[in-house]
């Protein structure tokens, strides 16, 4: 049965993936965003059953399920745009992030609500958040990208895919990026990347064809959920070099899918190895792609979400 689901536009790549469940999806649009968030021009990555609705008309929708993704969605938006009856509908809090400010002593915003299903995107996140009374489970990431995009690795250079890296500082590993690109060829792509000598921002529909030309993806993130850029790189058959923090040591096996380490000197050596040995980069990228298809495949992801939707709405 197709459900009517309300979700806020928070993470474009994740929204593209979760809407592959083929329900009717509704996105609130603020009055000052008359042009909307998603557009319907050539190359749109979202299906037609994803619809934008002015926030003041959300109360008129016949909804089955609400998905919150931020503290604002949960503590402010739901009281401003949902009717009292809609607030009683089954609710999910989809948590994308690691806990802050403290990695182990941070109460989740939904921790006091046993009626809201908390969904984490990694086992690490579920472990580290204090989930309180909220029932918590994990649905691991997936990505919905053009399946024709395939890794070539023809550029003997690594690439990072991070928005506003220099503004996010140490948590995003900007200092490591600056240090390591003095030793090995590295560039970056994303919002404001041009200001630090990178490629700038590239539309999501074109991003992966650009990334696929580089020898490896480098993820310098110190403390984050498993970056979607890592899953995207693996999906197109690209080896990954990353810090051995949070969930990444459970994903990247050294010499198999790429390399993980916490020593910048080791990271630099491994990057240079991939630059000097393109055949090895191709081999590791193929292994990474196989892992992405099994552990992070869109089919498994859609099945996990649909099973949760069915369970939560079974008695409604």
Coordinates of C-alpha atoms in Angstrom, one line a residue:
X1 CA 0.0 0.0 0.0
X2 CA 1.3 3.4 -0.9
X3 CA 1.6 5.7 2.1
X4 CA 1.4 9.5 2.4
X5 CA 4.6 10.5 4.2
X6 CA 5.8 13.9 5.3
X7 CA 9.5 14.6 5.4
X8 CA 11.5 17.8 5.5
X9 CA 14.2 18.6 2.8
X10 CA 17.4 18.2 4.9
X11 CA 19.8 16.0 3.0
X12 CA 19.3 15.9 -0.8
X13 CA 21.3 12.7 -1.4
X14 CA 19.5 10.9 1.4
X15 CA 16.1 12.2 0.2
X16 CA 16.9 10.8 -3.2
X17 CA 17.6 7.4 -1.7
X18 CA 14.7 7.1 0.7
X19 CA 12.1 8.2 -1.9
X20 CA 13.0 5.1 -3.9
X21 CA 10.5 3.4 -1.6
X22 CA 7.9 4.7 -4.0
X23 CA 5.4 6.1 -1.6
X24 CA 3.7 9.5 -1.9
X25 CA 6.2 12.0 -0.3
X26 CA 5.4 15.5 0.8
X27 CA 7.9 18.2 1.5
X28 CA 7.0 21.4 3.4
X29 CA 8.1 24.6 1.6
X30 CA 8.4 27.9 3.6
X31 CA 6.6 31.0 2.2
X32 CA 10.0 32.6 1.5
X33 CA 11.0 29.6 -0.7
X34 CA 8.5 30.1 -3.5
X35 CA 10.8 28.4 -6.0
X36 CA 10.9 25.3 -3.8
X37 CA 13.9 23.1 -3.0
X38 CA 14.0 20.4 -5.6
X39 CA 13.0 21.8 -9.0
X40 CA 11.7 19.8 -11.9
X41 CA 14.2 20.8 -14.6
X42 CA 16.3 18.5 -16.7
X43 CA 18.4 16.2 -14.6
X44 CA 16.2 16.2 -11.5
X45 CA 17.1 13.3 -9.3
X46 CA 13.8 13.0 -7.5
X47 CA 10.8 11.0 -8.8
X48 CA 7.4 12.7 -9.6
X49 CA 5.7 11.3 -6.6
X50 CA 7.8 13.6 -4.4
X51 CA 5.7 16.8 -4.1
X52 CA 6.4 20.1 -2.4
X53 CA 3.5 21.7 -0.4
X54 CA 3.4 25.1 1.2
X55 CA 3.9 24.8 4.9
X56 CA 0.5 26.4 5.7
X57 CA -1.3 23.7 3.7
X58 CA 0.3 20.7 5.4
X59 CA -2.6 20.5 7.8
X60 CA -4.9 19.7 4.8
X61 CA -3.0 16.5 3.8
X62 CA -4.2 13.0 4.6
X63 CA -0.9 11.7 6.0
X64 CA 0.0 8.3 7.3
X65 CA 3.5 9.0 8.7
X66 CA 5.8 11.8 9.8
X67 CA 9.6 11.7 9.5
X68 CA 11.6 14.3 11.6
X69 CA 15.3 14.8 10.9
X70 CA 16.4 17.7 13.0
X71 CA 15.7 19.1 16.5
X72 CA 13.8 22.0 14.8
X73 CA 11.6 19.6 12.9
X74 CA 10.8 17.8 16.2
X75 CA 10.5 20.6 18.7
X76 CA 9.2 23.5 16.6
X77 CA 8.1 22.6 13.1
X78 CA 5.6 19.9 14.1
X79 CA 3.7 22.3 16.4
X80 CA 3.7 25.0 13.8
X81 CA 2.6 23.1 10.6
X82 CA 0.9 19.9 11.8
X83 CA -2.6 19.5 13.0
X84 CA -3.2 17.9 16.4
X85 CA -4.4 14.8 14.7
X86 CA -1.3 14.7 12.5
X87 CA 0.9 14.9 15.5
X88 CA -0.7 11.7 16.8
X89 CA 0.4 9.8 13.6
X90 CA 3.3 7.3 13.7
X91 CA 6.5 9.3 13.8
X92 CA 10.1 8.5 13.0
X93 CA 13.1 10.6 14.0
X94 CA 15.8 9.9 11.4
X95 CA 19.1 10.8 13.0
X96 CA 21.9 11.4 10.4
X97 CA 24.6 12.7 12.8
X98 CA 27.0 11.7 15.5
X99 CA 26.1 13.1 19.0
X100 CA 27.3 16.6 19.8
X101 CA 28.6 18.3 21.8
X102 CA 29.7 15.2 23.8
X103 CA 30.2 11.9 22.1
X104 CA 28.8 9.7 24.9
X105 CA 26.8 12.0 27.2
X106 CA 24.4 13.7 24.8
X107 CA 20.7 13.0 25.2
X108 CA 18.9 12.6 21.9
X109 CA 16.1 15.2 21.3
X110 CA 13.6 12.4 21.0
X111 CA 15.0 10.5 24.0
X112 CA 12.0 11.2 26.2
X113 CA 9.4 10.0 23.7
X114 CA 8.7 6.3 23.6
X115 CA 6.1 6.9 20.9
X116 CA 8.7 8.0 18.3
X117 CA 10.8 5.5 16.5
X118 CA 14.4 6.6 16.4
X119 CA 16.4 5.5 13.3
X120 CA 20.2 5.8 13.2
X121 CA 22.2 5.5 10.0
X122 CA 25.1 3.6 11.7
X123 CA 25.6 1.2 14.6
X124 CA 28.2 3.6 15.9
X125 CA 25.7 6.4 16.2
X126 CA 23.1 4.2 18.0
X127 CA 25.8 3.2 20.4
X128 CA 27.0 6.7 21.2
X129 CA 23.8 8.6 21.4
X130 CA 21.9 8.4 24.7
X131 CA 18.6 7.3 23.2
X132 CA 16.7 7.3 26.5
X133 CA 13.2 5.9 26.2
X134 CA 12.9 6.1 22.5
X135 CA 13.0 2.8 20.7
X136 CA 16.1 2.8 18.4
X137 CA 17.2 0.8 15.4
X138 CA 19.7 1.1 12.6
X139 CA 19.0 1.3 8.9
X140 CA 22.3 1.6 7.1
X141 CA 22.9 4.1 4.3
X142 CA 22.4 3.7 0.6
X143 CA 22.6 6.0 -2.4
X144 CA 20.6 6.3 -5.5
X145 CA 23.0 7.4 -8.3
X146 CA 23.2 6.9 -12.0
X147 CA 24.2 3.2 -12.4
X148 CA 26.0 4.0 -15.7
X149 CA 28.7 6.0 -13.8
X150 CA 31.9 3.9 -13.4
X151 CA 35.3 4.6 -11.9
X152 CA 38.1 5.2 -14.3
X153 CA 40.8 6.6 -12.0
X154 CA 42.6 8.2 -14.9
X155 CA 43.7 11.2 -13.0
X156 CA 46.6 10.4 -10.7
X157 CA 45.1 12.5 -7.9
X158 CA 42.8 12.1 -4.9
X159 CA 39.6 14.0 -4.3
X160 CA 37.5 14.9 -1.3
X161 CA 33.7 15.5 -1.5
X162 CA 32.9 17.9 1.4
X163 CA 30.7 21.0 1.5
X164 CA 32.2 24.0 3.2
X165 CA 35.2 22.1 4.5
X166 CA 37.2 25.1 5.5
X167 CA 34.3 26.5 7.6
X168 CA 33.7 23.3 9.4
X169 CA 37.4 23.1 10.4
X170 CA 38.9 20.2 12.3
X171 CA 35.7 18.1 12.6
X172 CA 35.7 17.9 8.7
X173 CA 39.5 17.4 8.6
X174 CA 40.3 20.6 6.8
X175 CA 43.7 20.8 8.6
X176 CA 44.5 17.2 7.4
X177 CA 43.5 18.1 3.9
X178 CA 45.8 21.1 3.9
X179 CA 48.7 19.1 5.3
X180 CA 48.3 16.1 3.0
X181 CA 47.9 18.0 -0.2
X182 CA 51.4 19.4 0.3
X183 CA 52.6 15.8 0.0
X184 CA 50.3 14.2 -2.5
X185 CA 48.1 15.5 -5.3
X186 CA 44.7 16.2 -3.7
X187 CA 41.7 18.4 -4.6
X188 CA 38.2 18.9 -3.3
X189 CA 34.7 19.4 -4.6
X190 CA 31.6 20.8 -2.9
X191 CA 30.1 24.1 -1.7
X192 CA 32.7 26.8 -1.4
X193 CA 35.5 24.4 -2.5
X194 CA 36.7 26.9 -5.1
X195 CA 37.8 29.3 -2.4
X196 CA 40.5 26.8 -1.3
X197 CA 41.6 25.8 -4.8
X198 CA 39.1 23.0 -5.3
X199 CA 36.6 22.4 -8.1
X200 CA 33.7 24.3 -6.5
X201 CA 30.2 23.0 -6.4
X202 CA 29.0 20.5 -9.0
X203 CA 25.3 19.5 -9.3
X204 CA 24.5 16.1 -7.8
X205 CA 23.5 14.7 -11.2
X206 CA 27.0 15.4 -12.6
X207 CA 29.1 15.0 -9.5
X208 CA 29.9 11.3 -9.7
X209 CA 31.1 11.4 -13.3
X210 CA 33.6 14.0 -12.2
X211 CA 34.7 12.2 -9.1
X212 CA 35.1 8.9 -11.0
X213 CA 38.1 10.3 -12.9
X214 CA 40.2 10.6 -9.8
X215 CA 42.4 7.8 -8.4
X216 CA 40.8 7.6 -5.0
X217 CA 38.4 9.3 -2.7
X218 CA 39.8 10.8 0.5
X219 CA 37.5 11.3 3.5
X220 CA 39.3 13.4 6.2
X221 CA 36.2 13.6 8.5
X222 CA 37.3 13.1 12.1
X223 CA 33.9 12.7 13.6
X224 CA 30.8 12.1 11.5
X225 CA 28.3 9.5 10.4
X226 CA 29.5 7.3 7.6
X227 CA 29.8 9.9 4.9
X228 CA 27.5 9.4 1.9
X229 CA 30.5 10.4 -0.3
X230 CA 32.2 7.2 0.8
X231 CA 29.2 5.1 -0.2
X232 CA 28.9 6.9 -3.5
X233 CA 32.6 6.3 -4.3
X234 CA 32.4 2.6 -3.4
X235 CA 29.2 2.3 -5.5
X236 CA 31.0 3.5 -8.6
X237 CA 34.0 1.2 -8.0
X238 CA 36.4 3.7 -6.4
X239 CA 38.9 2.9 -3.6
X240 CA 38.7 5.0 -0.4
X241 CA 41.3 6.4 1.9
X242 CA 39.9 7.6 5.2
X243 CA 40.5 8.1 8.9
X244 CA 39.9 5.0 11.0
X245 CA 37.2 6.7 13.1
X246 CA 33.5 6.2 13.9
X247 CA 31.9 3.6 11.5
X248 CA 34.6 3.5 8.8
X249 CA 36.8 0.7 10.3
X250 CA 33.8 -1.6 9.9
X251 CA 33.6 -0.7 6.2
X252 CA 37.0 -0.3 4.7
X253 CA 39.5 -3.2 5.0
X254 CA 43.1 -2.2 4.4
X255 CA 44.4 -3.3 1.1
X256 CA 41.0 -4.6 0.1
X257 CA 38.7 -1.6 -0.4
X258 CA 41.3 1.1 0.1
X259 CA 43.0 2.2 3.3
X260 CA 42.1 3.5 6.8
X261 CA 44.5 4.9 9.4
X262 CA 44.8 7.6 12.0
X263 CA 48.4 8.5 11.3
X264 CA 48.7 11.2 8.6
X265 CA 52.0 9.8 7.5
X266 CA 50.5 6.4 6.9
X267 CA 47.6 8.0 5.0
X268 CA 50.0 10.0 2.8
X269 CA 52.0 6.8 2.0
X270 CA 48.8 4.9 1.1
X271 CA 47.6 7.7 -1.1
X272 CA 51.0 7.7 -2.9
X273 CA 50.8 3.9 -3.3
X274 CA 47.4 4.2 -5.1
X275 CA 48.8 7.0 -7.3
X276 CA 51.8 4.9 -8.2
X277 CA 49.8 1.6 -8.7
X278 CA 46.7 2.3 -10.8
X279 CA 46.0 -1.4 -11.3
X280 CA 45.8 -1.9 -7.5
X281 CA 43.5 1.1 -7.3
X282 CA 41.2 -0.6 -9.9
X283 CA 41.3 -3.9 -7.9
X284 CA 40.4 -2.3 -4.6
X285 CA 37.7 -0.2 -6.3
X286 CA 36.1 -3.4 -7.7
X287 CA 36.1 -4.9 -4.2
X288 CA 34.6 -1.7 -2.8
X289 CA 31.9 -1.8 -5.4
X290 CA 31.0 -5.4 -4.5
X291 CA 30.7 -4.4 -0.8
X292 CA 28.5 -1.4 -1.7
X293 CA 26.2 -3.6 -3.7
X294 CA 25.7 -6.0 -0.8
X295 CA 25.9 -4.0 2.4
X296 CA 24.7 -0.6 1.0
X297 CA 22.6 -1.6 -2.0
X298 CA 19.5 0.4 -2.7
X299 CA 17.4 -2.8 -2.8
X300 CA 18.3 -3.7 0.8
X301 CA 17.8 -0.1 1.9
X302 CA 14.3 0.1 0.4
X303 CA 13.3 -3.2 1.9
X304 CA 14.4 -2.1 5.4
X305 CA 12.5 1.2 5.2
X306 CA 9.3 -0.4 3.8
X307 CA 9.4 -3.1 6.6
X308 CA 9.6 -0.3 9.2
X309 CA 6.8 1.7 7.5
X310 CA 4.6 -1.4 7.5
X311 CA 5.2 -2.1 11.1
X312 CA 4.5 1.4 12.3
X313 CA 1.4 1.9 10.2
X314 CA -0.1 -1.6 10.7
X315 CA -2.6 -0.6 13.4
X316 CA -3.4 2.9 12.0

